[in-house]
Amino acid sequence: MADETDNGVWTADELMHGRGGTETSPSDTSPTGSTTSKVAPGRFSTRKLKGKEKADPMDWGLPGHLTEEEVATFMKFRDEVERRGGEFKNTVYSFGDIEGEAYCLTRWLRARKFKYDDVIAMIEEATEVRKEARKHDFYPDPVSALGCEPSVFMAQYPQLYHGHAKNGCPVFISKPGVLNVDGMECITTLDGILKFHWHVMMHDYKTRLLKHKEANPNFNRFECVVVIDLDHLSSSQLSSRALSIVKTQTAIDSVCFPETMNRTLVINAPRFFSLTWNVIKGWIDPRTAGKIELISSRKSWEARLRELVDVDQLPSDYGGKAIPTTETLRKEAPDGVMQQHHELIHVRSSGHTVVDIPAVGAMEVKVFTRSFTEVTITIVDENDKSKVYAPAVSVQHTGGKDENDPPTSVLITKTRITGPVKAKIKIDSKGGRFSAAGNFMVACNIHKL
């Protein structure tokens, strides 16, 4: 008798009624992604909702829940994918064959409500959208993609994967409420951010899905549970620059990675966000928008998260018992780095920051900028200014003005500064006294001795 671990060719009857009299639904999955089986009554699974047996709309379009008409469309689509092959097929199976034919194909079909011509047009568009990234193997080196270490980027826009939901899907947490747009502009470009997004989807997210599938063969839903935390969000952060980042990433995901969002919780949403949400919803497919929940009350969203994610998988700062997100983000630091310090300094005539280097640490300092005003950067002992650890280094942007021209980065420390010491990093402008020098991102890596 066939079971859900078999990802071979599904028959028409199996697509409608499930394999071997069983079918899998998200709520039937354990925290590790293993599944329980139950008799498939027909097109939809049935669950008791408010004391009544009702079809679960979340099962629509999944293998084991198709109508005869949908099965016919599936078969036609399957034949066309095999007939075209090449990049068309590579686009469809972007996560690899391990996803399984039935689950992969129905993911694309659901995205266009089983309208065959629309599905084909979508894949053709996706193939074109990913063409350039495909030439570069979707940017396997995140540093080359961004132009900086990912940890520097994450300090400006914290985003991370943290455990798995009860249905086996990875949990992704994004914190746009603390997005530092000025800091992002100092370290990378919009083009760099998009390249990094390709890297994340094809080399990070994909790897997580495949590893989880290998460990839990019954895991079939290549989707993600997303938490968008808007804590500390201000209306000034919703600039055209910030929204363009969100819009472009969303466009790639909607076309190239359809139906990969299992559910999204937008938490800590301020009142003014409702207007922005109406704009963002316009960029998202209506069915996708229906999977998004806005919850402002901490008590309410913690309870909802615990319904979706076991507490041992949920970060402690989000109502669980796992390590906090701050600790997970620290693990993004390069190998051998024990501490990091990232600070955006707006310089008029001068500016500074102080970093405490422990006895077991040695610090290197890099500065990023787009400022055309020349500055000098010196590192001295905070308690003894006569001790100079890095003599004056000239820093000035030498690139272009276009938003996709990369910023300038300069390594300030020729040799690492060993602790214990309080190191003062001073920035002095060589520009006119009545003009601001601009923004400078100071990125410090403290290596363990």
XYZ file of C-alpha atoms in Angstrom:
449
model
C 0.000 0.000 0.000
C 1.410 3.409 -1.012
C 2.048 6.013 1.642
C 2.827 9.711 1.885
C 6.616 9.143 1.866
C 6.387 7.945 -1.751
C 6.845 10.993 -3.998
C 6.338 9.109 -7.277
C 3.550 9.586 -9.808
C 0.102 10.003 -8.276
C -2.959 8.533 -9.979
C -6.126 10.523 -10.598
C -7.904 8.683 -7.800
C -5.054 9.394 -5.380
C -5.070 13.094 -6.289
C -8.770 13.207 -5.387
C -8.902 10.901 -2.374
C -5.364 10.519 -1.048
C -2.923 7.636 -1.127
C -3.735 4.298 0.434
C -6.855 5.755 2.058
C -4.817 8.347 3.928
C -4.192 12.035 3.537
C -2.084 14.632 5.259
C -3.125 18.036 6.499
C -1.086 20.724 8.238
C -2.798 20.211 11.575
C -2.126 16.465 11.447
C 1.631 17.043 11.621
C 3.786 16.692 14.695
C 6.407 19.281 15.730
C 9.072 17.265 13.925
C 7.071 17.079 10.722
C 5.935 13.455 11.056
C 2.306 12.855 10.196
C -0.685 10.946 11.419
C -3.037 9.290 8.981
C -6.741 9.242 8.760
C -9.350 8.017 6.321
C -9.917 10.465 3.494
C -13.674 11.003 3.162
C -13.555 12.643 -0.242
C -12.372 15.856 -1.782
C -11.722 17.712 1.481
C -10.675 16.497 4.871
C -13.305 17.141 7.508
C -12.759 18.477 10.987
C -15.082 19.389 13.787
C -15.450 23.129 13.776
C -17.829 24.483 16.423
C -19.388 21.045 16.750
C -19.999 20.558 13.033
C -18.155 18.617 10.351
C -16.887 21.135 7.799
C -14.414 21.080 4.931
C -11.138 22.772 5.771
C -10.379 25.434 3.121
C -6.651 25.118 3.909
C -6.758 21.719 2.185
C -7.993 23.177 -1.096
C -5.817 22.312 -4.063
C -3.607 19.852 -2.183
C -2.942 16.287 -3.352
C -5.785 14.123 -2.087
C -8.327 16.953 -2.281
C -8.703 17.715 -6.001
C -11.902 17.663 -8.051
C -12.053 15.767 -11.348
C -11.680 19.054 -13.229
C -8.621 20.005 -11.159
C -7.104 16.551 -11.735
C -7.508 17.029 -15.497
C -5.684 20.354 -15.264
C -2.977 18.728 -13.133
C -2.391 15.972 -15.698
C -2.220 18.469 -18.559
C 0.210 20.625 -16.583
C 2.371 17.631 -15.672
C 2.641 16.620 -19.334
C 3.564 20.169 -20.356
C 6.311 20.449 -17.718
C 7.860 17.186 -18.941
C 7.462 18.176 -22.604
C 9.196 21.538 -22.162
C 11.859 20.412 -19.724
C 14.948 22.636 -19.484
C 14.690 25.940 -17.631
C 10.897 25.764 -17.612
C 11.059 22.569 -15.565
C 13.916 23.921 -13.423
C 11.741 26.888 -12.506
C 8.877 24.613 -11.456
C 11.160 22.341 -9.412
C 13.187 25.192 -7.912
C 13.500 23.287 -4.602
C 14.478 20.045 -6.330
C 12.746 16.741 -7.012
C 12.637 15.884 -3.320
C 9.593 18.136 -2.915
C 7.621 15.509 -4.822
C 5.791 15.924 -8.109
C 2.267 16.119 -6.713
C 3.035 18.706 -4.029
C 5.266 20.786 -6.293
C 2.841 20.955 -9.219
C -0.226 21.661 -7.087
C 1.703 24.514 -5.429
C 1.964 26.260 -8.799
C -1.616 25.354 -9.751
C -3.043 26.761 -6.502
C -1.226 30.040 -7.119
C -3.367 30.609 -10.232
C -6.495 28.789 -9.059
C -5.929 25.892 -11.478
C -6.339 28.162 -14.520
C -3.996 26.394 -16.896
C -3.062 29.282 -19.196
C -2.407 31.565 -16.235
C -0.145 28.951 -14.631
C 1.904 28.560 -17.818
C 2.213 32.336 -18.183
C 3.336 32.597 -14.547
C 6.098 30.031 -15.013
C 7.289 31.708 -18.187
C 7.467 34.999 -16.292
C 9.262 33.367 -13.360
C 11.786 31.755 -15.725
C 12.578 35.180 -17.141
C 12.744 36.844 -13.708
C 15.249 34.318 -12.391
C 17.367 34.150 -15.574
C 20.119 36.534 -14.415
C 20.334 35.047 -10.918
C 20.444 31.558 -12.442
C 23.574 32.544 -14.422
C 25.315 33.203 -11.101
C 23.999 30.062 -9.380
C 21.748 32.300 -7.267
C 24.743 33.914 -5.537
C 26.095 31.172 -3.249
C 28.436 33.633 -1.478
C 26.292 36.028 0.616
C 29.216 38.413 1.197
C 29.725 38.882 -2.549
C 25.975 39.307 -3.019
C 25.594 42.012 -0.365
C 29.036 43.611 -0.458
C 29.311 43.114 3.316
C 29.044 40.387 5.928
C 25.426 39.220 6.384
C 25.736 40.000 10.108
C 26.226 43.697 9.259
C 23.084 43.560 7.116
C 21.124 41.731 9.839
C 22.058 44.422 12.353
C 20.207 46.921 10.142
C 17.303 44.625 9.297
C 17.011 41.632 11.677
C 15.655 38.539 9.908
C 16.146 34.924 10.942
C 14.897 31.352 10.805
C 14.165 29.874 14.210
C 12.937 26.297 14.608
C 9.862 24.697 13.048
C 6.123 25.072 13.512
C 3.900 22.191 14.609
C 3.172 21.441 10.954
C 6.908 21.065 10.211
C 7.280 24.351 8.326
C 10.322 26.522 9.156
C 9.539 29.601 11.260
C 10.880 32.875 9.833
C 10.945 36.049 11.954
C 11.424 39.481 10.396
C 11.711 42.744 12.335
C 10.988 45.656 9.966
C 10.026 47.728 13.012
C 13.734 48.259 13.665
C 14.763 48.528 10.006
C 17.533 51.131 9.673
C 17.197 52.421 6.104
C 20.113 54.889 6.425
C 22.293 52.067 7.710
C 21.262 49.833 4.795
C 22.172 52.553 2.301
C 25.629 52.801 3.883
C 26.492 49.126 3.475
C 24.761 47.802 0.345
C 22.509 48.513 -2.635
C 18.998 47.526 -3.638
C 20.581 45.233 -6.211
C 22.715 43.701 -3.451
C 19.660 43.144 -1.278
C 17.897 41.344 -4.144
C 20.940 39.170 -4.825
C 21.033 38.299 -1.132
C 17.330 37.439 -1.269
C 18.031 34.983 -4.090
C 20.826 33.520 -1.964
C 18.506 33.114 1.035
C 15.737 31.447 -0.960
C 17.928 29.094 -3.015
C 20.807 28.355 -0.642
C 19.408 28.855 2.863
C 15.637 28.316 2.854
C 15.920 25.554 0.242
C 18.598 23.770 2.282
C 16.454 23.961 5.425
C 13.495 22.432 3.587
C 15.568 19.635 2.083
C 17.248 18.738 5.391
C 13.909 18.677 7.175
C 12.425 16.508 4.407
C 15.351 14.074 4.641
C 14.927 13.816 8.420
C 11.119 13.678 8.221
C 10.034 11.996 4.956
C 6.349 12.716 5.666
C 6.991 16.474 5.545
C 5.459 17.568 2.228
C 4.473 21.212 2.616
C 7.434 23.270 1.380
C 6.086 26.375 3.088
C 7.062 28.760 5.848
C 5.349 30.227 8.914
C 6.267 33.918 8.985
C 6.267 36.344 11.906
C 6.556 40.033 11.003
C 7.294 42.072 14.119
C 6.434 45.768 13.783
C 7.485 46.719 17.309
C 9.114 50.195 17.342
C 7.835 50.939 13.829
C 7.390 54.663 13.147
C 5.726 56.310 10.180
C 9.076 57.878 9.204
C 10.475 54.389 8.585
C 7.879 53.741 5.884
C 9.876 55.631 3.265
C 9.689 54.902 -0.455
C 13.129 53.292 -0.118
C 11.962 50.904 2.615
C 8.761 50.020 0.761
C 10.675 49.418 -2.480
C 12.768 46.777 -0.687
C 9.622 45.009 0.563
C 7.846 45.330 -2.784
C 10.699 43.907 -4.861
C 11.275 40.953 -2.542
C 7.539 40.261 -2.460
C 7.353 40.354 -6.260
C 10.115 37.739 -6.581
C 8.501 35.445 -4.017
C 5.010 35.765 -5.496
C 6.140 34.837 -9.009
C 9.092 32.490 -8.456
C 8.180 30.804 -5.165
C 4.359 30.616 -5.143
C 2.399 29.154 -2.254
C 5.439 28.951 0.020
C 3.789 31.000 2.751
C 1.848 28.744 5.090
C 0.736 31.564 7.371
C 1.932 35.024 8.383
C 1.384 36.785 11.693
C 1.946 40.539 11.688
C 2.421 41.439 15.344
C 2.765 44.665 17.326
C 1.144 46.575 14.475
C 0.698 50.300 15.286
C -2.584 51.988 14.392
C -1.175 53.963 11.468
C -0.021 50.722 9.808
C -3.525 49.889 8.596
C -3.194 52.363 5.695
C 0.209 50.946 4.715
C -1.174 47.429 4.956
C -3.869 48.304 2.437
C -1.084 49.338 0.021
C 1.004 46.214 0.640
C -2.051 43.966 0.198
C -2.286 45.309 -3.343
C 1.048 43.649 -4.134
C -0.087 40.271 -2.817
C -2.395 37.665 -4.305
C -5.807 37.837 -2.544
C -5.623 34.193 -1.446
C -2.189 34.846 0.042
C -3.471 37.962 1.792
C -6.143 35.764 3.386
C -3.406 33.805 5.198
C -2.155 36.921 6.970
C -3.259 37.835 10.493
C -2.697 41.246 12.121
C -2.465 41.090 15.921
C -1.410 44.053 18.061
C -1.931 42.711 21.598
C 1.131 40.865 22.933
C -1.051 38.525 25.000
C -3.059 37.633 21.887
C -0.144 37.098 19.525
C 1.833 35.049 22.049
C -1.182 32.773 22.479
C -1.605 32.492 18.708
C 2.086 31.698 18.208
C 1.886 28.943 20.811
C -1.032 27.450 18.859
C 1.207 27.251 15.789
C 4.637 26.564 17.313
C 5.660 24.374 20.265
C 7.292 26.370 23.063
C 10.607 24.522 22.701
C 10.799 25.797 19.108
C 9.573 29.321 19.876
C 12.123 31.996 20.966
C 11.851 33.157 24.575
C 11.319 36.771 23.439
C 8.243 35.575 21.528
C 6.589 33.615 24.313
C 8.503 30.333 24.030
C 11.345 28.562 25.814
C 13.963 28.416 23.047
C 16.958 30.765 22.876
C 16.029 34.407 22.118
C 16.290 35.811 18.618
C 19.190 38.042 19.677
C 21.232 34.933 20.422
C 20.288 33.326 17.113
C 21.333 36.477 15.247
C 24.699 36.467 17.032
C 25.388 33.132 15.392
C 25.409 34.942 12.025
C 28.795 36.428 12.967
C 31.814 35.201 10.959
C 33.744 32.236 12.327
C 35.963 33.138 15.256
C 34.085 36.368 16.068
C 32.887 36.472 19.685
C 31.267 39.932 19.685
C 30.160 42.514 17.148
C 29.412 46.209 17.329
C 27.570 48.020 14.535
C 26.771 51.701 14.780
C 25.610 54.290 12.269
C 27.249 57.634 13.024
C 25.921 60.818 11.459
C 28.831 63.224 11.225
C 28.630 66.993 10.989
C 32.105 68.103 12.047
C 32.935 65.032 14.126
C 31.524 61.919 15.763
C 32.643 58.899 17.755
C 31.750 55.598 19.351
C 33.402 53.598 22.141
C 33.819 49.821 22.062
C 34.828 47.751 25.091
C 37.287 45.028 24.001
C 37.536 42.188 26.538
C 40.849 40.655 27.645
C 40.320 37.619 25.435
C 39.413 39.642 22.336
C 41.091 41.373 19.394
C 39.109 43.912 17.333
C 39.145 44.840 13.674
C 37.180 47.841 12.391
C 35.692 48.481 8.952
C 33.774 51.617 7.918
C 31.167 51.893 5.138
C 29.943 55.157 3.606
C 28.453 56.944 0.602
C 29.687 60.343 1.735
C 31.744 62.348 -0.764
C 33.107 64.457 2.084
C 36.529 63.283 3.229
C 36.912 62.326 6.885
C 39.751 60.909 8.965
C 39.167 58.023 11.355
C 41.409 57.414 14.352
C 41.223 54.815 17.125
C 42.603 55.749 20.562
C 42.351 54.595 24.172
C 39.246 56.155 25.732
C 41.070 56.532 29.060
C 44.463 57.562 27.672
C 44.243 59.605 24.458
C 48.017 59.375 23.970
C 47.635 55.671 23.148
C 46.829 55.501 19.438
C 45.813 52.072 18.160
C 45.049 53.130 14.584
C 46.470 56.409 13.230
C 44.289 58.674 11.065
C 42.885 56.867 8.018
C 41.280 58.885 5.223
C 37.791 57.718 4.221
C 35.760 59.116 1.320
C 33.260 57.610 -1.100
C 34.936 57.141 -4.471
C 32.071 55.460 -6.334
C 29.054 56.720 -8.232
C 25.859 58.383 -7.049
C 23.381 55.849 -8.410
C 21.552 53.792 -5.776
C 23.004 50.604 -7.268
C 26.566 51.887 -7.226
C 28.252 50.087 -4.303
C 29.271 52.091 -1.224
C 32.904 52.530 -0.194
C 34.314 50.367 2.583
C 37.677 50.864 4.303
C 39.471 48.618 6.807
C 40.672 50.992 9.546
C 42.765 48.538 11.587
C 45.924 47.292 9.874
C 46.426 45.024 12.881
C 43.772 43.919 15.367
C 43.505 45.812 18.650
C 43.847 43.428 21.599
C 42.004 43.891 24.880
C 41.340 44.701 27.549
C 40.748 48.278 26.409
C 37.995 50.821 25.794
C 38.643 51.822 22.199
C 37.359 55.206 21.023
C 36.724 55.394 17.266
C 36.848 59.074 16.241
C 35.578 60.489 12.934
C 36.653 64.031 11.986
C 35.354 65.800 8.900
C 37.601 67.655 6.481
C 34.606 69.396 4.934
C 33.291 72.886 5.547
C 32.201 73.790 9.049
C 28.631 74.520 7.941
C 28.026 71.277 6.045
C 27.417 67.761 7.356
C 29.821 65.029 6.309
C 27.048 62.411 6.216
C 26.547 58.853 7.453
C 29.252 56.349 8.342
C 28.603 52.748 9.387
C 31.195 51.496 11.865
C 31.381 47.672 11.860
C 33.562 46.051 14.556
C 34.393 42.362 14.796
C 35.968 41.211 18.060
C 37.777 37.914 17.480
C 38.474 35.484 20.286
C 42.171 35.165 21.068
